[in-house]
Short mmCIF file of C-alpha atoms in Angstrom, two decimals:
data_model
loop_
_atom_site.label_atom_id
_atom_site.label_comp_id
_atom_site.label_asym_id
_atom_site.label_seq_id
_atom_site.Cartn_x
_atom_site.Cartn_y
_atom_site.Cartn_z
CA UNK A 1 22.61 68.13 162.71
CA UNK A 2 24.25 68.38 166.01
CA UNK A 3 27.26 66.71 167.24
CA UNK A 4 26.80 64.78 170.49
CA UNK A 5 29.71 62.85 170.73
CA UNK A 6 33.44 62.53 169.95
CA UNK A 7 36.15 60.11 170.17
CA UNK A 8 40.11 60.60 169.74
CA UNK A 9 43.01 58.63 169.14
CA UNK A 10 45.70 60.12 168.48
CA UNK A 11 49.60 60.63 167.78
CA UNK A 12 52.31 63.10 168.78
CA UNK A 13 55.05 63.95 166.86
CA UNK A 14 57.57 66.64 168.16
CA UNK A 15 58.72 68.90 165.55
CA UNK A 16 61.76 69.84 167.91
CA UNK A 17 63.13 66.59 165.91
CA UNK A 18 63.88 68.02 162.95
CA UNK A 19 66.23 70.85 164.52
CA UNK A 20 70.06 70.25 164.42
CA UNK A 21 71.19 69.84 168.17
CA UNK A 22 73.06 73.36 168.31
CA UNK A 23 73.26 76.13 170.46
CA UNK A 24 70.93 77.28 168.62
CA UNK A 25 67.01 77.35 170.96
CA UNK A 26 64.73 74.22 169.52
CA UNK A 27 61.31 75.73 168.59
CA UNK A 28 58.94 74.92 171.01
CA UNK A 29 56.23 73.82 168.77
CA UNK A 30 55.17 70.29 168.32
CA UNK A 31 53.00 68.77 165.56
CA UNK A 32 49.58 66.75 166.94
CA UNK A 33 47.70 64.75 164.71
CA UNK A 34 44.20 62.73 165.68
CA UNK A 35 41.50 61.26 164.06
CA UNK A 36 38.11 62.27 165.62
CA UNK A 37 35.08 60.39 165.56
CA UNK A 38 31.74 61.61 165.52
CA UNK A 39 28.60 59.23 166.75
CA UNK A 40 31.20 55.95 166.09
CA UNK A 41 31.94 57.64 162.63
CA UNK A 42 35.07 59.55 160.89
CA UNK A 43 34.25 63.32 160.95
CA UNK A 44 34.47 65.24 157.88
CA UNK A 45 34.74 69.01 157.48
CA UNK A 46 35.67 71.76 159.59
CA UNK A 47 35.68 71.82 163.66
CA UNK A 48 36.80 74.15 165.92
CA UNK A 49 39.35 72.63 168.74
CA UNK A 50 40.68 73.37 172.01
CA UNK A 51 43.75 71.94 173.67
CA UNK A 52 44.47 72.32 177.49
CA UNK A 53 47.25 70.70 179.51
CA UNK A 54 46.85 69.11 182.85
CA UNK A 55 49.35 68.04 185.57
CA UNK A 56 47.30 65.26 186.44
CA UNK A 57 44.70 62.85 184.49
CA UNK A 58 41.78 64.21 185.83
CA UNK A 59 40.84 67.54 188.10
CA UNK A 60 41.07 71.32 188.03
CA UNK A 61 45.23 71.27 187.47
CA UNK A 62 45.47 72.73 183.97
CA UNK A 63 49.20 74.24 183.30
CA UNK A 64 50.23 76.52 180.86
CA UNK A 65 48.21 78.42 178.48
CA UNK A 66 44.67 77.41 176.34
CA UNK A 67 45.19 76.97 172.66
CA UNK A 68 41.91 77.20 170.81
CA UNK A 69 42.44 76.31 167.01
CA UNK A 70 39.01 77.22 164.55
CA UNK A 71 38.23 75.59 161.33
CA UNK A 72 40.15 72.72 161.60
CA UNK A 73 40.24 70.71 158.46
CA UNK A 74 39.17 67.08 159.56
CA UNK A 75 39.20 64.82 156.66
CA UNK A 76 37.89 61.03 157.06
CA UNK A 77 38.79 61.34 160.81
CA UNK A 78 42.20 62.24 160.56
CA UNK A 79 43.45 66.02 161.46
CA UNK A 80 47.05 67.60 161.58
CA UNK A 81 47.79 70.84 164.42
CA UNK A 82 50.92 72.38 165.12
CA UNK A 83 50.50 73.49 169.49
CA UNK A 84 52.74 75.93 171.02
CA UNK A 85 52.50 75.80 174.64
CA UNK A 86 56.23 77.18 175.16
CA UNK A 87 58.91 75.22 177.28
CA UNK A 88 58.24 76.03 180.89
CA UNK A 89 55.13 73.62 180.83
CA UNK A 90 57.83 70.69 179.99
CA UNK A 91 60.01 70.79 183.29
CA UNK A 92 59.90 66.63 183.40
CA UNK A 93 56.70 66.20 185.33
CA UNK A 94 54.14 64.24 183.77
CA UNK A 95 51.75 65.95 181.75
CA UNK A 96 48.19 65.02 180.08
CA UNK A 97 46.02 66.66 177.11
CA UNK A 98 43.03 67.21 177.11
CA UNK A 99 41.10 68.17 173.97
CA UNK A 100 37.54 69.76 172.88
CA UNK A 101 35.16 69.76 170.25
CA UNK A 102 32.52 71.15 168.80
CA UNK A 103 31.54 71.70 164.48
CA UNK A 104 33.18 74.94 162.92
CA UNK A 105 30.05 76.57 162.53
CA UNK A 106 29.05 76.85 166.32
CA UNK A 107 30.18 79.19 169.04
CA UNK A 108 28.88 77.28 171.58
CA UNK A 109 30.98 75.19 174.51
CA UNK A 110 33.25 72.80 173.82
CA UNK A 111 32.45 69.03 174.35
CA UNK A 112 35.49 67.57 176.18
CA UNK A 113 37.22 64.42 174.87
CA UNK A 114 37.76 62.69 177.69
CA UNK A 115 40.08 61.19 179.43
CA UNK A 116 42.89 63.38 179.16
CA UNK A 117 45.29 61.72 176.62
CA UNK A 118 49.22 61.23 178.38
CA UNK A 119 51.96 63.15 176.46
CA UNK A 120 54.63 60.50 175.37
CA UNK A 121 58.33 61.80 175.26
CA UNK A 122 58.63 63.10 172.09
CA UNK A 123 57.56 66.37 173.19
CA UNK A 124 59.90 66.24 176.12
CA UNK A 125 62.64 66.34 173.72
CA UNK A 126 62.54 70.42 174.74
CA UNK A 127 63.38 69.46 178.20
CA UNK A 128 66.56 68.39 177.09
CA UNK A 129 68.30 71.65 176.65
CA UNK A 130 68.08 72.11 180.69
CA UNK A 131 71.26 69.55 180.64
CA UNK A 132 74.09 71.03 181.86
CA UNK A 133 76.13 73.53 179.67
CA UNK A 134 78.34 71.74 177.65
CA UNK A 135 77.10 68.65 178.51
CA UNK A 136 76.72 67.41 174.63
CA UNK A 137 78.51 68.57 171.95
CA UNK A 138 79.82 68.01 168.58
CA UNK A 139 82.38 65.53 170.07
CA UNK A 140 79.87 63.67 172.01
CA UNK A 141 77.24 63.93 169.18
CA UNK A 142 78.57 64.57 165.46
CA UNK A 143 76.32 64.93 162.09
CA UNK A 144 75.54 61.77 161.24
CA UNK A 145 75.66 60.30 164.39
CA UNK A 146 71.87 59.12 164.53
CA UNK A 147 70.37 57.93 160.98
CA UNK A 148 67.98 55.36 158.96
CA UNK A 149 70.10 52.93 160.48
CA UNK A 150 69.64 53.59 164.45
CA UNK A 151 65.88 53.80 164.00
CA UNK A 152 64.01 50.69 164.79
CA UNK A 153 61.08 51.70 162.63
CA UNK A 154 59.04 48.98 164.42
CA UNK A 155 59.48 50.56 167.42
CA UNK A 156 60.04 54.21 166.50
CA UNK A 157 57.71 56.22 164.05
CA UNK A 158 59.78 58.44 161.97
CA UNK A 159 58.75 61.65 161.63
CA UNK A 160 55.90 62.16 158.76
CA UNK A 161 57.74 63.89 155.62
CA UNK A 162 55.73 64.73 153.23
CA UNK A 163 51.99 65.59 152.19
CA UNK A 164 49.29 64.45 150.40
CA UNK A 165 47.86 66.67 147.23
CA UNK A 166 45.39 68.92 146.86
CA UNK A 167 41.76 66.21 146.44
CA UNK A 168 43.47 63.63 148.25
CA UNK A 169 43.74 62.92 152.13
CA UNK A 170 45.83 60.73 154.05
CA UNK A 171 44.74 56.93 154.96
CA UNK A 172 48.25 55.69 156.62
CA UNK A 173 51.46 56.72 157.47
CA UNK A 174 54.19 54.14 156.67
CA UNK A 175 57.36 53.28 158.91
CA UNK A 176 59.49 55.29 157.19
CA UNK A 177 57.19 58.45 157.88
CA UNK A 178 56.17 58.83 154.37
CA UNK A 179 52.10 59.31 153.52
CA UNK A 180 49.68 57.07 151.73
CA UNK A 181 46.70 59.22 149.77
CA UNK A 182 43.83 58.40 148.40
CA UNK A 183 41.60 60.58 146.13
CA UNK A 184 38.93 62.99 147.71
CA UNK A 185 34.99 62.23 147.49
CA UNK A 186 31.94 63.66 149.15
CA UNK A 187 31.00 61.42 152.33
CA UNK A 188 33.52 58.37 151.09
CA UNK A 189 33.27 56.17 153.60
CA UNK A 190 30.66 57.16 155.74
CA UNK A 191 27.60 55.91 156.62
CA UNK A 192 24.87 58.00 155.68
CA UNK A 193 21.33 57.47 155.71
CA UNK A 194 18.41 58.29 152.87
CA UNK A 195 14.92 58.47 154.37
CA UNK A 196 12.07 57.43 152.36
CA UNK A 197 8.76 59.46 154.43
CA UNK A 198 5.13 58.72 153.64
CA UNK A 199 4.83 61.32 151.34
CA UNK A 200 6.67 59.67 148.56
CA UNK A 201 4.56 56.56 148.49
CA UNK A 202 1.91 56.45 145.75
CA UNK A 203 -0.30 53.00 145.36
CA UNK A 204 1.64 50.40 142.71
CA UNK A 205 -1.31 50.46 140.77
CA UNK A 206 -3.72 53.24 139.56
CA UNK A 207 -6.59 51.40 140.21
CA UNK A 208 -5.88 51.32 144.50
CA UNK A 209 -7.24 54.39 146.67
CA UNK A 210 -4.82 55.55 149.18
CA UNK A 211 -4.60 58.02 151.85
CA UNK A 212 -1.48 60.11 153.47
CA UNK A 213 -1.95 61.03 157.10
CA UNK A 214 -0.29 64.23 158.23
CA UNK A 215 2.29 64.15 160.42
CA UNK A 216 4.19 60.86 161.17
CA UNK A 217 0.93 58.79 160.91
CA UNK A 218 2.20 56.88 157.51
CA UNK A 219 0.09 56.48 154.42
CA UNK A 220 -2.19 53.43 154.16
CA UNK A 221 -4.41 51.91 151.30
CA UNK A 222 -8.37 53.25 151.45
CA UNK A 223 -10.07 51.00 148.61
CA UNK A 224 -9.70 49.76 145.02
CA UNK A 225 -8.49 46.87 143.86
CA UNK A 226 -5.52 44.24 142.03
CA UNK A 227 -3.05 41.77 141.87
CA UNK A 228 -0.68 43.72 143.66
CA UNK A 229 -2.03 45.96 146.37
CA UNK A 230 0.27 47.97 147.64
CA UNK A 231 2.50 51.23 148.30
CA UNK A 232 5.35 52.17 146.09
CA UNK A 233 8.41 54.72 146.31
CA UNK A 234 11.30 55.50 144.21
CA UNK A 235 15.04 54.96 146.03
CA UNK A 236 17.26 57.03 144.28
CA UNK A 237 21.36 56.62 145.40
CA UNK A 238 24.36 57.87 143.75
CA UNK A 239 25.44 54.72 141.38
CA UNK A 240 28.46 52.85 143.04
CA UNK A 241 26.83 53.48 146.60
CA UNK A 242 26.94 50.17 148.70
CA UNK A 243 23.71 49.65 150.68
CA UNK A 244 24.22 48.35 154.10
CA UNK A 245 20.96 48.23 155.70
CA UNK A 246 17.57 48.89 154.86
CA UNK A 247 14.57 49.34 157.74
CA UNK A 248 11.47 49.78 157.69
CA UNK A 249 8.81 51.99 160.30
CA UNK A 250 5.40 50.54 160.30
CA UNK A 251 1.90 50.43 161.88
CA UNK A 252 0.49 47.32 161.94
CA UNK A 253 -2.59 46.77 164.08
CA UNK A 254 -4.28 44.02 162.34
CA UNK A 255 -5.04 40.75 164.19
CA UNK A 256 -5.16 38.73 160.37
CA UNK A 257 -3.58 40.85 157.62
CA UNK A 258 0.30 41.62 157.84
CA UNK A 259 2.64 44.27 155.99
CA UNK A 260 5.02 42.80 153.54
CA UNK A 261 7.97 45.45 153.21
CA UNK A 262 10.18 44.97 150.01
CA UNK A 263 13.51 46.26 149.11
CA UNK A 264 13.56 45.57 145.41
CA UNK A 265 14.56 46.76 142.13
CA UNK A 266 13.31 46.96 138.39
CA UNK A 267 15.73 45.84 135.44
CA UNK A 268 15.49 48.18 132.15
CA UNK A 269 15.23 45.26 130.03
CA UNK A 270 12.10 43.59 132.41
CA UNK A 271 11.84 41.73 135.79
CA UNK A 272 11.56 42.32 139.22
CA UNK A 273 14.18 41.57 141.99
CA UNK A 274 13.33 41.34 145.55
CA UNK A 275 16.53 41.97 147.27
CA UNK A 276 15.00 42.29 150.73
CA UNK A 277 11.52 40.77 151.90
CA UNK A 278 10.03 40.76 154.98
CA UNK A 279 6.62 40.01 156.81
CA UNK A 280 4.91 41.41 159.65
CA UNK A 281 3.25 39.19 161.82
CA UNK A 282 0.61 39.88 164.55
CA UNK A 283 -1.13 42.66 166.22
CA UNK A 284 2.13 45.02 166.64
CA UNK A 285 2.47 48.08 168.61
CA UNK A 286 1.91 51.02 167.56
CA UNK A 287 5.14 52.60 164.80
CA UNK A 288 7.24 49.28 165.09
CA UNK A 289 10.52 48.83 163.14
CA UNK A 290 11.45 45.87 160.83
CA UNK A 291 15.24 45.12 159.20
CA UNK A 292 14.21 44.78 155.57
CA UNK A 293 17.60 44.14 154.07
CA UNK A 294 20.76 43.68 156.71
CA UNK A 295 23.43 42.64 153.64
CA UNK A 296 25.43 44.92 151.64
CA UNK A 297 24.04 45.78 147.51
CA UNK A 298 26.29 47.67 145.25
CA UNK A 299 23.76 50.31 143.28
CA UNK A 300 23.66 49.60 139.85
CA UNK A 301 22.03 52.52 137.77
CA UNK A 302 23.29 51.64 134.55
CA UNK A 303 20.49 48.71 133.95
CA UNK A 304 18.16 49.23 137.03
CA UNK A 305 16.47 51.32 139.01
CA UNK A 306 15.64 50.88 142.72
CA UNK A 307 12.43 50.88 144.68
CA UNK A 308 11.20 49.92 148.69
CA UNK A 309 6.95 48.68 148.55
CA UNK A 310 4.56 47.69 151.64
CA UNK A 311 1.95 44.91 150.12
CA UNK A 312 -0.76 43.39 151.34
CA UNK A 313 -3.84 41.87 148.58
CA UNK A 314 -6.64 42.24 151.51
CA UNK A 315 -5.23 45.85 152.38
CA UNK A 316 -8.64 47.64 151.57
CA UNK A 317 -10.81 45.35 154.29
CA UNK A 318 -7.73 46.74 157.19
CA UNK A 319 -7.20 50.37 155.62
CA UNK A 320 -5.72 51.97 158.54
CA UNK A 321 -5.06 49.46 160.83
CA UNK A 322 -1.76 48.78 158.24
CA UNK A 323 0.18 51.73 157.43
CA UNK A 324 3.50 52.89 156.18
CA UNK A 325 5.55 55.19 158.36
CA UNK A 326 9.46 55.54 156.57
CA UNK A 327 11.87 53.57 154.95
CA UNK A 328 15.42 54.10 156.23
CA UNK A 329 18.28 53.31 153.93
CA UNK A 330 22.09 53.43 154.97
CA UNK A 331 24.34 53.34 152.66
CA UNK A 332 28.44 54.79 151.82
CA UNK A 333 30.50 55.88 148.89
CA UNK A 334 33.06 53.93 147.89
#
């Protein structure tokens, strides 16, 4: 799938912070962390990135070098770089960032995150050793001297000590700078989307003659007959997963008979459950969609199974005037 478009929010946290002020140099290095969104949505997995500075917020007035990170590890949004653009870039002008995307597996351009994020003070922290010599010292500034206590953690984020385990990934950072975790899991969170096609519907019962057009044309009933008439496929989801929508893509063309499109499931021990219904109604253009379900359902595959079903009882007389085109299903992992 391709990427088309990113989002970022993000933090900077100057690692020059956790150097004792000596005469010894500060490193130069600074620690950036983001959380990058991909079409509205946390990205997960690996992402190449590129980081320019600019002496202005937009226009051709990049200073300093171009750091171009590969395989960055992007876990429910959030990701964690260490940038060295050296010192001389930090001579207490104003500078912005600006940042590119695109997925780890490309080699393709970049797509730019824009506009150019402004770099708070922390990093100018390395401007500080321009001061004049002897200027602060260990009379003017002694071990000790700046603690827990000076900090207005409301105010101030502490630096972020610590990290989270292997399996786990960060979901906050507290005042004090320490992490909150949470266990790993294959797309938790996310919305994704299962896509139920023509070819998977077969008639409800064995008695009703059906037909699957090739292509996107959707599937339709040709004859038979029965109580219910109708098109039937399986939904199969990972048991936990929280449904948040269900839609359907139709044809209806008739000027009497409408579709009725069913989100609904099947309990081991007997019964039926329509957990979205909808009608059609009218001569429709030509591949319309239809909400079917727009509440959340928690997947239950210990006593149920899960199906989505087009009805109609006078569907042989309209054959393919009413068809069935896709059922799409979003759902996340909790």
């Amino acid at each position: 799938m391709k990427t088309s478009f990113y989002s970022l929010f993000l933090m900077v946290i100057c690692s020059a912070f956790s150097q004792p002020l000596t005469a010894t140099s500060l490193e130069s290095a600074f620690t950036y962390q983001g959380e990058l969104l991909v079409a509205d949505q946390p990205a997960q997995g690996l992402f190449d990135l590129r980081f320019e500075l600019f002496d202005a917020q937009s226009g051709n007035s990049q200073v300093g070098t171009t750091i171009i990170l590969e395989d960055v590890v992007v876990s429910r949004g959030l990701f964690s770089v260490e940038l060295d653009f050296g010192t001389s870039v930090f001579d207490g002008q104003q500078i912005w960032v600006e940042l590119g995307a695109r997925n780890g597996d490309s080699t393709g351009g970049f797509t730019e995150l824009l506009p150019r994020q402004k770099l708070t003070a922390a990093p100018y922290a390395l401007y500080a050793e321009t001061v004049g010599a002897d200027s602060i010292g260990g009379v003017e500034l002694i071990d000790g001297a700046v603690g827990a206590a000076e900090i207005d953690s409301a105010a101030v984020q502490r630096r972020v000590d610590g990290v989270c385990v292997a399996g786990s990934f960060v979901t906050a950072v507290n005042e004090d700078g320490s992490l909150q975790c949470a266990p790993d899991g294959p797309g938790q969170g996310i919305i994704q989307t299962l896509s139920i096609g023509p070819a998977a519907f077969t008639p409800r019962e064995s008695s009703t003659e059906y037909q699957k057009t090739l292509g996107n044309g959707g599937t339709h009933i040709t004859g038979g007959s029965g109580v219910f008439v109708g098109l039937v496929a399986p939904v199969e989801l990972p048991d936990g997963a929280v449904v948040t929508q269900v839609r359907a893509r139709y044809v209806d063309n008739s000027s009497t008979e409408n579709l009725r499109l069913v989100f609904a499931t099947e309990f081991f021990d007997g019964g039926f459950n329509f957990i979205g219904d909808v009608s059609t109604s009218g001569v429709e253009s030509f591949r319309r969609e239809i909400t079917v379900l727009d509440s959340s359902v928690t997947i239950n595959n210990q006593t149920q199974t899960y199906f989505v079903m087009g009805l109609n009882p006078n569907w042989v007389s309209e054959t393919f005037n009413l068809r069935i085109i896709s059922f799409e299903i979003d759902y996340q992992l909790n």
